[in-house]
Amino acid sequence: MQKIKTKLSTRWGFFELLVFLFWLKTVAVYLIDFRLGVSGLVGYATLLFNPLATTLLLFGAALYIKRTVPAYLTLIIIYLANTALLLFNVIYYREFTDFMTFNVIFGYSSVSEGLSTSSVALLKPQDIVIVADLVLLILGFITKIIRFDPQPIPKKQAIALTSFSIFLIFFNLTIAEAQRPQLLTRTFDRSYLVKYLGLDAFTFYDGVKTAKNSQVRSEASSTDLNQVLAFTRKHYAKPDSSLFGIAKGKNVIVIHLESFEQFLINYKLNGQEVTPFLNSLYHSKSTYSFSNFFNQVGQGKTSDAENMLENSVYGLPQGSLFSALGTDNTFQAAPAILNQRAGYSSAVFHGNKGSFWNRDNVYKNFGYQYFFDSSYFNTSANNLTEYGVKDKLLFHDSIKYLEHLQQPFYVKYITVTNHFPYDLDKKNSTFTAANTDDDSVNNYFVTAHYLDQAIKEFFTYLKKSGLYDNSIIVIYGDHYGISDSRNLKLATLLGKSAATWNDFDNMQMQRVPFMIHIPGLKSGGVQTTYGGEIDVLPTLLHLLGISSKRYIQFGTDLFSKNHDQTVAFRNGNFITPNYSYVDGDIYQNKTGEQITHPSAKLSAKIKKNSQKVNKELSLSDSLNNKNLLRYYVPKGFKPVDPKNYNYKDDFGQVLQIEKMLKQKSTSLWSKNGDHSTISDYTSDAPEIKTTDNNEKNLESAYSSVDQAASSLSSSQAAQSSK
């Protein structure tokens, strides 16, 4: 014991203690929390070895400081910063099965609202391993087992340690390259970087790459657009002439199903349908439903889905495009295209703060005229889930805004109740949860059922109010709800074995619903075409009678005979109607069996598809990172000026335009004789009061806002109508 005290009373002893403690908990996290696919003696040796190099290099920086207190303080700060990075990555990984990049870290402010509770929910008892040593260190100082050593470390020794740590880094990189060639140049999967180089090395590498991307953006020129144009023009698929324009002039209502996976459709838990209403829509002859439609999101998750849906351009390889580039980038998105080509007004309804995912800036660049965020809804605690207003309340309370929009309109509803950790109060929970040892998996079915009920109520309103017959409703799932790390808990509920679950199964779980419901249509049904979120915009434009050919879009019309059925994922994996390509492995879709010895013909086909996918993703990244759309203005398109939009008084602006148009107004309110249709909306949500007195209060509220709107200048009204 005395030898230990003596050792800890020296700077070298304290340094060695911190290095050992951090190495120990890093390895523990690698083995317990991160699914790095380690196997074999070399694999585990690499995993045990990789934290040491960067830990020695980073911690060794404090050894150059001669003064006692600054030296110890610097070492402790570095230790705490690394511990925080480790803990945050553990929490992030449990939700997204991925590691934090610089774009995620610096974009945190855009998603921080509402994340605190889910972060707590993601903590586990085992996480005490990450922070328990901090308590021990404090006790060590209090009891004077650890003492401050005034004797500085000789400079030669500090340099020797730095040189040794750099040697270890290159030695580690050599081993990594032997195990996974072109690891740094391909970077197709962040888990490989962490597996072979360590978390600190990955974070440093990502920081360098982020800085390089910033430089690339500043040096971009219009000639960089040529390759993008050549690819998208060759890739374009002309529409099916029998479907082109079948929904021309109709309102478009997009319903964004948060974290909703395809397996929920038709799924029964304990003999009860989880989503009976969506099931009926899915099989309706008035609906084109797609059984092989995939989410293609990266780290941007929901924001990536929105970006692909409305721009037909991929998200970024790291972080969220909305957060990293959305404020400054140029877009040619659905709201602007529909407004300029067919006179559509546009709005988004979302019960969270406008700053979430930087939407209050991005939507202006998209050309959205109105954004009704949480500031337009009743956000009393009783009405909220962690991520915003409950879905039934969002749909119900949006009507007082929706009915004043000029038709045709393009509107999007972003639901939130079916979001991790899938908490819902008992008075709204009408479905029995599953019975696994993971509460988030159990409650996933409860919140999905609630979402299904909310959509059914909304459809009932659309029919009663008269909007239904003049609208098409697009319904899609944005991304997976149960992460890869939790799929093993879900496996038994799907009739599969957790023991045999593999990467192929995880890929198949990336299916999400996609439905286009067109009232009056009789030729709909389930489509087996393979596609993804990147394909939605050209498909929608063609149904509305608008050619997508003049725009830069990476997706193709799902109904076209020339549609590209190779679905690319953000990490470079892909799926076709016959095969799934996952991290270099090939699986047959029908059987799920891995093809270990593919024929020469299949190998050539896979190689060709892989090259095409990587080129497509690379060109999309070039378009985004260099902001190349600033150099391209399609015929008849006017670049969006975000200064034309102000979301602070959207309701007042909507009403002012309505008043200005008078008899020419096409809003539902005007067509209903200047009366509200809110009474057509029926909901069983316990938070909604439906008394006559409440209706009178609502009419009074309209009157008050109407009077306020009258004070707006006609110039402001004209500006907001652009």
mmCIF file of N, CA, C and O in Angstrom, residues 183-269:
data_model
loop_
_atom_site.group_PDB
_atom_site.id
_atom_site.type_symbol
_atom_site.label_atom_id
_atom_site.label_comp_id
_atom_site.label_asym_id
_atom_site.label_seq_id
_atom_site.Cartn_x
_atom_site.Cartn_y
_atom_site.Cartn_z
ATOM 1 N N LEU A 183 -8.834 1.751 -45.256
ATOM 2 C CA LEU A 183 -9.751 2.090 -44.166
ATOM 3 C C LEU A 183 -10.059 3.581 -44.121
ATOM 4 O O LEU A 183 -11.216 3.987 -43.985
ATOM 5 N N LEU A 184 -9.020 4.417 -44.244
ATOM 6 C CA LEU A 184 -9.216 5.860 -44.121
ATOM 7 C C LEU A 184 -9.755 6.495 -45.392
ATOM 8 O O LEU A 184 -10.440 7.521 -45.333
ATOM 9 N N THR A 185 -9.457 5.908 -46.527
ATOM 10 C CA THR A 185 -9.906 6.526 -47.785
ATOM 11 C C THR A 185 -11.347 6.172 -48.107
ATOM 12 O O THR A 185 -12.070 6.954 -48.717
ATOM 13 N N ARG A 186 -11.774 4.970 -47.698
ATOM 14 C CA ARG A 186 -13.141 4.552 -48.025
ATOM 15 C C ARG A 186 -14.132 4.989 -46.944
ATOM 16 O O ARG A 186 -15.207 5.474 -47.242
ATOM 17 N N THR A 187 -13.759 4.803 -45.701
ATOM 18 C CA THR A 187 -14.595 5.197 -44.542
ATOM 19 C C THR A 187 -16.073 4.884 -44.762
ATOM 20 O O THR A 187 -16.942 5.709 -44.524
ATOM 21 N N PHE A 188 -16.360 3.668 -45.241
ATOM 22 C CA PHE A 188 -17.750 3.319 -45.526
ATOM 23 C C PHE A 188 -18.545 3.030 -44.273
ATOM 24 O O PHE A 188 -19.763 2.989 -44.303
ATOM 25 N N ASP A 189 -17.853 2.791 -43.159
ATOM 26 C CA ASP A 189 -18.568 2.489 -41.926
ATOM 27 C C ASP A 189 -17.747 3.013 -40.752
ATOM 28 O O ASP A 189 -16.598 2.604 -40.546
ATOM 29 N N ARG A 190 -18.341 3.893 -39.969
ATOM 30 C CA ARG A 190 -17.624 4.486 -38.845
ATOM 31 C C ARG A 190 -17.237 3.455 -37.792
ATOM 32 O O ARG A 190 -16.272 3.642 -37.060
ATOM 33 N N SER A 191 -17.998 2.372 -37.692
ATOM 34 C CA SER A 191 -17.681 1.353 -36.690
ATOM 35 C C SER A 191 -16.316 0.721 -36.961
ATOM 36 O O SER A 191 -15.607 0.318 -36.030
ATOM 37 N N TYR A 192 -15.914 0.634 -38.233
ATOM 38 C CA TYR A 192 -14.604 0.082 -38.552
ATOM 39 C C TYR A 192 -13.489 0.994 -38.045
ATOM 40 O O TYR A 192 -12.453 0.528 -37.557
ATOM 41 N N LEU A 193 -13.684 2.292 -38.187
ATOM 42 C CA LEU A 193 -12.680 3.237 -37.710
ATOM 43 C C LEU A 193 -12.497 3.133 -36.201
ATOM 44 O O LEU A 193 -11.379 3.148 -35.688
ATOM 45 N N VAL A 194 -13.603 3.034 -35.475
ATOM 46 C CA VAL A 194 -13.522 2.900 -34.022
ATOM 47 C C VAL A 194 -12.927 1.547 -33.651
ATOM 48 O O VAL A 194 -12.106 1.437 -32.730
ATOM 49 N N LYS A 195 -13.326 0.520 -34.374
ATOM 50 C CA LYS A 195 -12.853 -0.841 -34.094
ATOM 51 C C LYS A 195 -11.341 -0.948 -34.244
ATOM 52 O O LYS A 195 -10.660 -1.567 -33.414
ATOM 53 N N TYR A 196 -10.779 -0.345 -35.294
ATOM 54 C CA TYR A 196 -9.365 -0.515 -35.589
ATOM 55 C C TYR A 196 -8.481 0.607 -35.043
ATOM 56 O O TYR A 196 -7.302 0.390 -34.751
ATOM 57 N N LEU A 197 -9.037 1.815 -34.898
ATOM 58 C CA LEU A 197 -8.209 2.955 -34.500
ATOM 59 C C LEU A 197 -8.572 3.543 -33.146
ATOM 60 O O LEU A 197 -7.760 4.238 -32.543
ATOM 61 N N GLY A 198 -9.803 3.323 -32.688
ATOM 62 C CA GLY A 198 -10.214 3.865 -31.403
ATOM 63 C C GLY A 198 -11.121 5.073 -31.542
ATOM 64 O O GLY A 198 -11.170 5.719 -32.596
ATOM 65 N N LEU A 199 -11.837 5.395 -30.489
ATOM 66 C CA LEU A 199 -12.819 6.474 -30.511
ATOM 67 C C LEU A 199 -12.164 7.838 -30.664
ATOM 68 O O LEU A 199 -12.645 8.682 -31.426
ATOM 69 N N ASP A 200 -11.056 8.075 -29.942
ATOM 70 C CA ASP A 200 -10.378 9.373 -30.053
ATOM 71 C C ASP A 200 -9.820 9.577 -31.458
ATOM 72 O O ASP A 200 -9.926 10.667 -32.030
ATOM 73 N N ALA A 201 -9.226 8.520 -32.013
ATOM 74 C CA ALA A 201 -8.660 8.631 -33.358
ATOM 75 C C ALA A 201 -9.758 8.890 -34.379
ATOM 76 O O ALA A 201 -9.576 9.688 -35.307
ATOM 77 N N PHE A 202 -10.900 8.219 -34.214
ATOM 78 C CA PHE A 202 -12.024 8.458 -35.119
ATOM 79 C C PHE A 202 -12.486 9.909 -35.035
ATOM 80 O O PHE A 202 -12.725 10.559 -36.053
ATOM 81 N N THR A 203 -12.617 10.436 -33.806
ATOM 82 C CA THR A 203 -13.088 11.810 -33.621
ATOM 83 C C THR A 203 -12.123 12.805 -34.242
ATOM 84 O O THR A 203 -12.537 13.777 -34.894
ATOM 85 N N PHE A 204 -10.822 12.564 -34.057
ATOM 86 C CA PHE A 204 -9.811 13.437 -34.660
ATOM 87 C C PHE A 204 -9.885 13.377 -36.179
ATOM 88 O O PHE A 204 -9.873 14.408 -36.867
ATOM 89 N N TYR A 205 -9.974 12.161 -36.712
ATOM 90 C CA TYR A 205 -10.050 11.979 -38.163
ATOM 91 C C TYR A 205 -11.284 12.677 -38.732
ATOM 92 O O TYR A 205 -11.207 13.340 -39.771
ATOM 93 N N ASP A 206 -12.402 12.542 -38.038
ATOM 94 C CA ASP A 206 -13.635 13.179 -38.509
ATOM 95 C C ASP A 206 -13.510 14.695 -38.473
ATOM 96 O O ASP A 206 -14.027 15.392 -39.355
ATOM 97 N N GLY A 207 -12.811 15.222 -37.444
ATOM 98 C CA GLY A 207 -12.601 16.664 -37.371
ATOM 99 C C GLY A 207 -11.782 17.181 -38.537
ATOM 100 O O GLY A 207 -12.088 18.228 -39.123
ATOM 101 N N VAL A 208 -10.730 16.452 -38.894
ATOM 102 C CA VAL A 208 -9.896 16.835 -40.039
ATOM 103 C C VAL A 208 -10.711 16.793 -41.327
ATOM 104 O O VAL A 208 -10.626 17.693 -42.171
ATOM 105 N N LYS A 209 -11.528 15.746 -41.458
ATOM 106 C CA LYS A 209 -12.347 15.601 -42.660
ATOM 107 C C LYS A 209 -13.384 16.725 -42.752
ATOM 108 O O LYS A 209 -13.658 17.246 -43.844
ATOM 109 N N THR A 210 -13.958 17.107 -41.617
ATOM 110 C CA THR A 210 -14.941 18.188 -41.589
ATOM 111 C C THR A 210 -14.302 19.511 -42.019
ATOM 112 O O THR A 210 -14.881 20.274 -42.795
ATOM 113 N N ALA A 211 -13.093 19.778 -41.513
ATOM 114 C CA ALA A 211 -12.382 21.004 -41.884
ATOM 115 C C ALA A 211 -12.047 20.997 -43.375
ATOM 116 O O ALA A 211 -12.137 22.027 -44.056
ATOM 117 N N LYS A 212 -11.668 19.824 -43.874
ATOM 118 C CA LYS A 212 -11.349 19.701 -45.297
ATOM 119 C C LYS A 212 -12.574 19.980 -46.154
ATOM 120 O O LYS A 212 -12.490 20.651 -47.183
ATOM 121 N N ASN A 213 -13.731 19.470 -45.716
ATOM 122 C CA ASN A 213 -14.975 19.717 -46.451
ATOM 123 C C ASN A 213 -15.311 21.201 -46.500
ATOM 124 O O ASN A 213 -15.820 21.714 -47.501
ATOM 125 N N SER A 214 -15.028 21.901 -45.397
ATOM 126 C CA SER A 214 -15.281 23.343 -45.347
ATOM 127 C C SER A 214 -14.409 24.077 -46.362
ATOM 128 O O SER A 214 -14.864 25.015 -47.030
ATOM 129 N N GLN A 215 -13.173 23.622 -46.487
ATOM 130 C CA GLN A 215 -12.268 24.234 -47.461
ATOM 131 C C GLN A 215 -12.735 23.950 -48.889
ATOM 132 O O GLN A 215 -12.686 24.817 -49.764
ATOM 133 N N VAL A 216 -13.193 22.722 -49.113
ATOM 134 C CA VAL A 216 -13.698 22.335 -50.431
ATOM 135 C C VAL A 216 -14.844 23.240 -50.852
ATOM 136 O O VAL A 216 -14.938 23.669 -52.006
ATOM 137 N N ARG A 217 -15.721 23.572 -49.911
ATOM 138 C CA ARG A 217 -16.881 24.418 -50.182
ATOM 139 C C ARG A 217 -16.439 25.802 -50.652
ATOM 140 O O ARG A 217 -17.001 26.356 -51.608
ATOM 141 N N SER A 218 -15.434 26.332 -49.998
ATOM 142 C CA SER A 218 -14.988 27.689 -50.334
ATOM 143 C C SER A 218 -14.272 27.743 -51.677
ATOM 144 O O SER A 218 -14.200 28.791 -52.314
ATOM 145 N N GLU A 219 -13.729 26.601 -52.123
ATOM 146 C CA GLU A 219 -12.980 26.571 -53.375
ATOM 147 C C GLU A 219 -13.808 26.065 -54.549
ATOM 148 O O GLU A 219 -13.291 25.907 -55.655
ATOM 149 N N ALA A 220 -15.087 25.791 -54.325
ATOM 150 C CA ALA A 220 -15.942 25.222 -55.374
ATOM 151 C C ALA A 220 -16.203 26.239 -56.485
ATOM 152 O O ALA A 220 -16.171 27.452 -56.278
ATOM 153 N N SER A 221 -16.478 25.705 -57.685
ATOM 154 C CA SER A 221 -16.828 26.558 -58.824
ATOM 155 C C SER A 221 -17.935 25.893 -59.624
ATOM 156 O O SER A 221 -18.268 24.721 -59.412
ATOM 157 N N SER A 222 -18.498 26.610 -60.565
ATOM 158 C CA SER A 222 -19.633 26.106 -61.345
ATOM 159 C C SER A 222 -19.263 24.880 -62.183
ATOM 160 O O SER A 222 -20.124 24.054 -62.497
ATOM 161 N N THR A 223 -17.996 24.739 -62.531
ATOM 162 C CA THR A 223 -17.586 23.578 -63.337
ATOM 163 C C THR A 223 -17.726 22.274 -62.556
ATOM 164 O O THR A 223 -17.823 21.197 -63.159
ATOM 165 N N ASP A 224 -17.732 22.355 -61.236
ATOM 166 C CA ASP A 224 -17.895 21.162 -60.407
ATOM 167 C C ASP A 224 -19.278 20.541 -60.577
ATOM 168 O O ASP A 224 -19.507 19.401 -60.169
ATOM 169 N N LEU A 225 -20.188 21.315 -61.173
ATOM 170 C CA LEU A 225 -21.559 20.848 -61.342
ATOM 171 C C LEU A 225 -21.715 19.914 -62.542
ATOM 172 O O LEU A 225 -22.696 19.175 -62.629
ATOM 173 N N ASN A 226 -20.739 19.921 -63.439
ATOM 174 C CA ASN A 226 -20.887 19.174 -64.691
ATOM 175 C C ASN A 226 -21.112 17.685 -64.486
ATOM 176 O O ASN A 226 -21.967 17.072 -65.131
ATOM 177 N N GLN A 227 -20.348 17.074 -63.582
ATOM 178 C CA GLN A 227 -20.492 15.647 -63.335
ATOM 179 C C GLN A 227 -21.860 15.321 -62.736
ATOM 180 O O GLN A 227 -22.462 14.299 -63.069
ATOM 181 N N VAL A 228 -22.330 16.197 -61.855
ATOM 182 C CA VAL A 228 -23.641 15.995 -61.232
ATOM 183 C C VAL A 228 -24.737 16.044 -62.289
ATOM 184 O O VAL A 228 -25.628 15.185 -62.336
ATOM 185 N N LEU A 229 -24.666 17.038 -63.158
ATOM 186 C CA LEU A 229 -25.663 17.174 -64.227
ATOM 187 C C LEU A 229 -25.630 15.985 -65.181
ATOM 188 O O LEU A 229 -26.681 15.462 -65.580
ATOM 189 N N ALA A 230 -24.435 15.543 -65.511
ATOM 190 C CA ALA A 230 -24.310 14.403 -66.431
ATOM 191 C C ALA A 230 -24.948 13.153 -65.836
ATOM 192 O O ALA A 230 -25.656 12.406 -66.530
ATOM 193 N N PHE A 231 -24.720 12.935 -64.542
ATOM 194 C CA PHE A 231 -25.267 11.741 -63.889
ATOM 195 C C PHE A 231 -26.784 11.803 -63.787
ATOM 196 O O PHE A 231 -27.491 10.856 -64.147
ATOM 197 N N THR A 232 -27.317 12.926 -63.261
ATOM 198 C CA THR A 232 -28.760 13.015 -63.026
ATOM 199 C C THR A 232 -29.555 13.030 -64.331
ATOM 200 O O THR A 232 -30.673 12.499 -64.386
ATOM 201 N N ARG A 233 -28.990 13.613 -65.375
ATOM 202 C CA ARG A 233 -29.694 13.634 -66.667
ATOM 203 C C ARG A 233 -29.747 12.227 -67.280
ATOM 204 O O ARG A 233 -30.759 11.822 -67.852
ATOM 205 N N LYS A 234 -28.666 11.491 -67.149
ATOM 206 C CA LYS A 234 -28.645 10.120 -67.664
ATOM 207 C C LYS A 234 -29.523 9.213 -66.815
ATOM 208 O O LYS A 234 -30.144 8.268 -67.313
ATOM 209 N N HIS A 235 -29.606 9.524 -65.524
ATOM 210 C CA HIS A 235 -30.342 8.692 -64.567
ATOM 211 C C HIS A 235 -31.844 8.967 -64.603
ATOM 212 O O HIS A 235 -32.639 8.164 -64.104
ATOM 213 N N TYR A 236 -32.238 10.072 -65.161
ATOM 214 C CA TYR A 236 -33.655 10.476 -65.204
ATOM 215 C C TYR A 236 -34.526 9.381 -65.831
ATOM 216 O O TYR A 236 -34.155 8.745 -66.822
ATOM 217 N N ALA A 237 -35.690 9.155 -65.231
ATOM 218 C CA ALA A 237 -36.648 8.171 -65.759
ATOM 219 C C ALA A 237 -37.943 8.893 -66.106
ATOM 220 O O ALA A 237 -38.576 9.505 -65.233
ATOM 221 N N LYS A 238 -38.337 8.840 -67.357
ATOM 222 C CA LYS A 238 -39.544 9.552 -67.761
ATOM 223 C C LYS A 238 -40.779 8.883 -67.169
ATOM 224 O O LYS A 238 -40.795 7.672 -66.921
ATOM 225 N N PRO A 239 -41.828 9.667 -66.935
ATOM 226 C CA PRO A 239 -43.009 9.142 -66.233
ATOM 227 C C PRO A 239 -43.828 8.166 -67.060
ATOM 228 O O PRO A 239 -43.726 8.135 -68.296
ATOM 229 N N ASP A 240 -44.633 7.383 -66.356
ATOM 230 C CA ASP A 240 -45.638 6.530 -66.991
ATOM 231 C C ASP A 240 -46.744 7.460 -67.500
ATOM 232 O O ASP A 240 -47.377 8.165 -66.721
ATOM 233 N N SER A 241 -46.966 7.465 -68.796
ATOM 234 C CA SER A 241 -47.923 8.410 -69.391
ATOM 235 C C SER A 241 -49.342 8.224 -68.857
ATOM 236 O O SER A 241 -50.127 9.178 -68.804
ATOM 237 N N SER A 242 -49.685 6.999 -68.431
ATOM 238 C CA SER A 242 -51.041 6.751 -67.930
ATOM 239 C C SER A 242 -51.262 7.329 -66.537
ATOM 240 O O SER A 242 -52.399 7.522 -66.102
ATOM 241 N N LEU A 243 -50.163 7.637 -65.822
ATOM 242 C CA LEU A 243 -50.278 8.180 -64.467
ATOM 243 C C LEU A 243 -49.874 9.651 -64.383
ATOM 244 O O LEU A 243 -50.177 10.319 -63.391
ATOM 245 N N PHE A 244 -49.201 10.136 -65.392
ATOM 246 C CA PHE A 244 -48.728 11.519 -65.361
ATOM 247 C C PHE A 244 -49.920 12.484 -65.279
ATOM 248 O O PHE A 244 -50.805 12.478 -66.132
ATOM 249 N N GLY A 245 -49.937 13.293 -64.218
ATOM 250 C CA GLY A 245 -50.972 14.315 -64.053
ATOM 251 C C GLY A 245 -52.295 13.820 -63.507
ATOM 252 O O GLY A 245 -53.267 14.593 -63.492
ATOM 253 N N ILE A 246 -52.384 12.578 -62.994
ATOM 254 C CA ILE A 246 -53.682 12.084 -62.499
ATOM 255 C C ILE A 246 -54.127 12.812 -61.231
ATOM 256 O O ILE A 246 -55.303 12.756 -60.865
ATOM 257 N N ALA A 247 -53.200 13.494 -60.561
ATOM 258 C CA ALA A 247 -53.559 14.245 -59.353
ATOM 259 C C ALA A 247 -53.336 15.744 -59.550
ATOM 260 O O ALA A 247 -53.203 16.487 -58.579
ATOM 261 N N LYS A 248 -53.315 16.179 -60.790
ATOM 262 C CA LYS A 248 -53.032 17.579 -61.098
ATOM 263 C C LYS A 248 -54.009 18.525 -60.395
ATOM 264 O O LYS A 248 -55.217 18.329 -60.426
ATOM 265 N N GLY A 249 -53.438 19.549 -59.742
ATOM 266 C CA GLY A 249 -54.250 20.574 -59.094
ATOM 267 C C GLY A 249 -54.787 20.211 -57.722
ATOM 268 O O GLY A 249 -55.410 21.043 -57.054
ATOM 269 N N LYS A 250 -54.548 18.988 -57.267
ATOM 270 C CA LYS A 250 -55.066 18.573 -55.964
ATOM 271 C C LYS A 250 -54.150 19.037 -54.837
ATOM 272 O O LYS A 250 -52.930 19.191 -55.018
ATOM 273 N N ASN A 251 -54.735 19.262 -53.656
ATOM 274 C CA ASN A 251 -53.933 19.531 -52.475
ATOM 275 C C ASN A 251 -53.040 18.324 -52.197
ATOM 276 O O ASN A 251 -53.414 17.182 -52.468
ATOM 277 N N VAL A 252 -51.874 18.582 -51.630
ATOM 278 C CA VAL A 252 -50.972 17.503 -51.223
ATOM 279 C C VAL A 252 -50.784 17.585 -49.709
ATOM 280 O O VAL A 252 -50.349 18.611 -49.185
ATOM 281 N N ILE A 253 -51.144 16.510 -49.034
ATOM 282 C CA ILE A 253 -50.983 16.438 -47.581
ATOM 283 C C ILE A 253 -49.985 15.320 -47.282
ATOM 284 O O ILE A 253 -50.247 14.150 -47.552
ATOM 285 N N VAL A 254 -48.839 15.693 -46.751
ATOM 286 C CA VAL A 254 -47.792 14.720 -46.418
ATOM 287 C C VAL A 254 -47.839 14.448 -44.920
ATOM 288 O O VAL A 254 -47.775 15.379 -44.114
ATOM 289 N N ILE A 255 -47.960 13.179 -44.558
ATOM 290 C CA ILE A 255 -47.972 12.791 -43.142
ATOM 291 C C ILE A 255 -46.702 11.997 -42.864
ATOM 292 O O ILE A 255 -46.490 10.919 -43.407
ATOM 293 N N HIS A 256 -45.899 12.564 -42.018
ATOM 294 C CA HIS A 256 -44.589 12.027 -41.672
ATOM 295 C C HIS A 256 -44.757 11.133 -40.440
ATOM 296 O O HIS A 256 -45.038 11.617 -39.348
ATOM 297 N N LEU A 257 -44.620 9.820 -40.624
ATOM 298 C CA LEU A 257 -44.776 8.864 -39.531
ATOM 299 C C LEU A 257 -43.444 8.707 -38.804
ATOM 300 O O LEU A 257 -42.524 8.060 -39.300
ATOM 301 N N GLU A 258 -43.346 9.280 -37.640
ATOM 302 C CA GLU A 258 -42.100 9.247 -36.884
ATOM 303 C C GLU A 258 -41.732 7.812 -36.485
ATOM 304 O O GLU A 258 -42.531 7.088 -35.894
ATOM 305 N N SER A 259 -40.496 7.411 -36.817
ATOM 306 C CA SER A 259 -39.907 6.134 -36.379
ATOM 307 C C SER A 259 -40.781 4.924 -36.687
ATOM 308 O O SER A 259 -40.783 3.945 -35.948
ATOM 309 N N PHE A 260 -41.508 4.980 -37.782
ATOM 310 C CA PHE A 260 -42.505 3.953 -38.092
ATOM 311 C C PHE A 260 -41.949 2.975 -39.121
ATOM 312 O O PHE A 260 -41.628 3.347 -40.239
ATOM 313 N N GLU A 261 -41.872 1.702 -38.741
ATOM 314 C CA GLU A 261 -41.315 0.680 -39.621
ATOM 315 C C GLU A 261 -42.411 -0.089 -40.355
ATOM 316 O O GLU A 261 -43.531 -0.235 -39.866
ATOM 317 N N GLN A 262 -42.053 -0.628 -41.504
ATOM 318 C CA GLN A 262 -42.996 -1.339 -42.356
ATOM 319 C C GLN A 262 -43.598 -2.570 -41.673
ATOM 320 O O GLN A 262 -44.751 -2.921 -41.911
ATOM 321 N N PHE A 263 -42.839 -3.237 -40.790
ATOM 322 C CA PHE A 263 -43.358 -4.465 -40.199
ATOM 323 C C PHE A 263 -44.620 -4.237 -39.362
ATOM 324 O O PHE A 263 -45.380 -5.175 -39.104
ATOM 325 N N LEU A 264 -44.859 -2.987 -38.957
ATOM 326 C CA LEU A 264 -46.061 -2.681 -38.181
ATOM 327 C C LEU A 264 -47.329 -2.834 -39.018
ATOM 328 O O LEU A 264 -48.406 -3.114 -38.467
ATOM 329 N N ILE A 265 -47.208 -2.637 -40.330
ATOM 330 C CA ILE A 265 -48.370 -2.804 -41.202
ATOM 331 C C ILE A 265 -48.792 -4.278 -41.185
ATOM 332 O O ILE A 265 -47.985 -5.171 -41.430
ATOM 333 N N ASN A 266 -50.053 -4.507 -40.883
ATOM 334 C CA ASN A 266 -50.655 -5.850 -40.805
ATOM 335 C C ASN A 266 -50.189 -6.658 -39.591
ATOM 336 O O ASN A 266 -50.589 -7.816 -39.430
ATOM 337 N N TYR A 267 -49.343 -6.060 -38.742
ATOM 338 C CA TYR A 267 -48.826 -6.820 -37.600
ATOM 339 C C TYR A 267 -49.870 -6.894 -36.478
ATOM 340 O O TYR A 267 -50.538 -5.906 -36.169
ATOM 341 N N LYS A 268 -49.969 -8.070 -35.898
ATOM 342 C CA LYS A 268 -50.868 -8.274 -34.766
ATOM 343 C C LYS A 268 -50.055 -8.648 -33.535
ATOM 344 O O LYS A 268 -49.189 -9.526 -33.596
ATOM 345 N N LEU A 269 -50.338 -7.984 -32.440
ATOM 346 C CA LEU A 269 -49.707 -8.296 -31.161
ATOM 347 C C LEU A 269 -50.785 -8.851 -30.241
ATOM 348 O O LEU A 269 -51.793 -8.174 -29.983
#
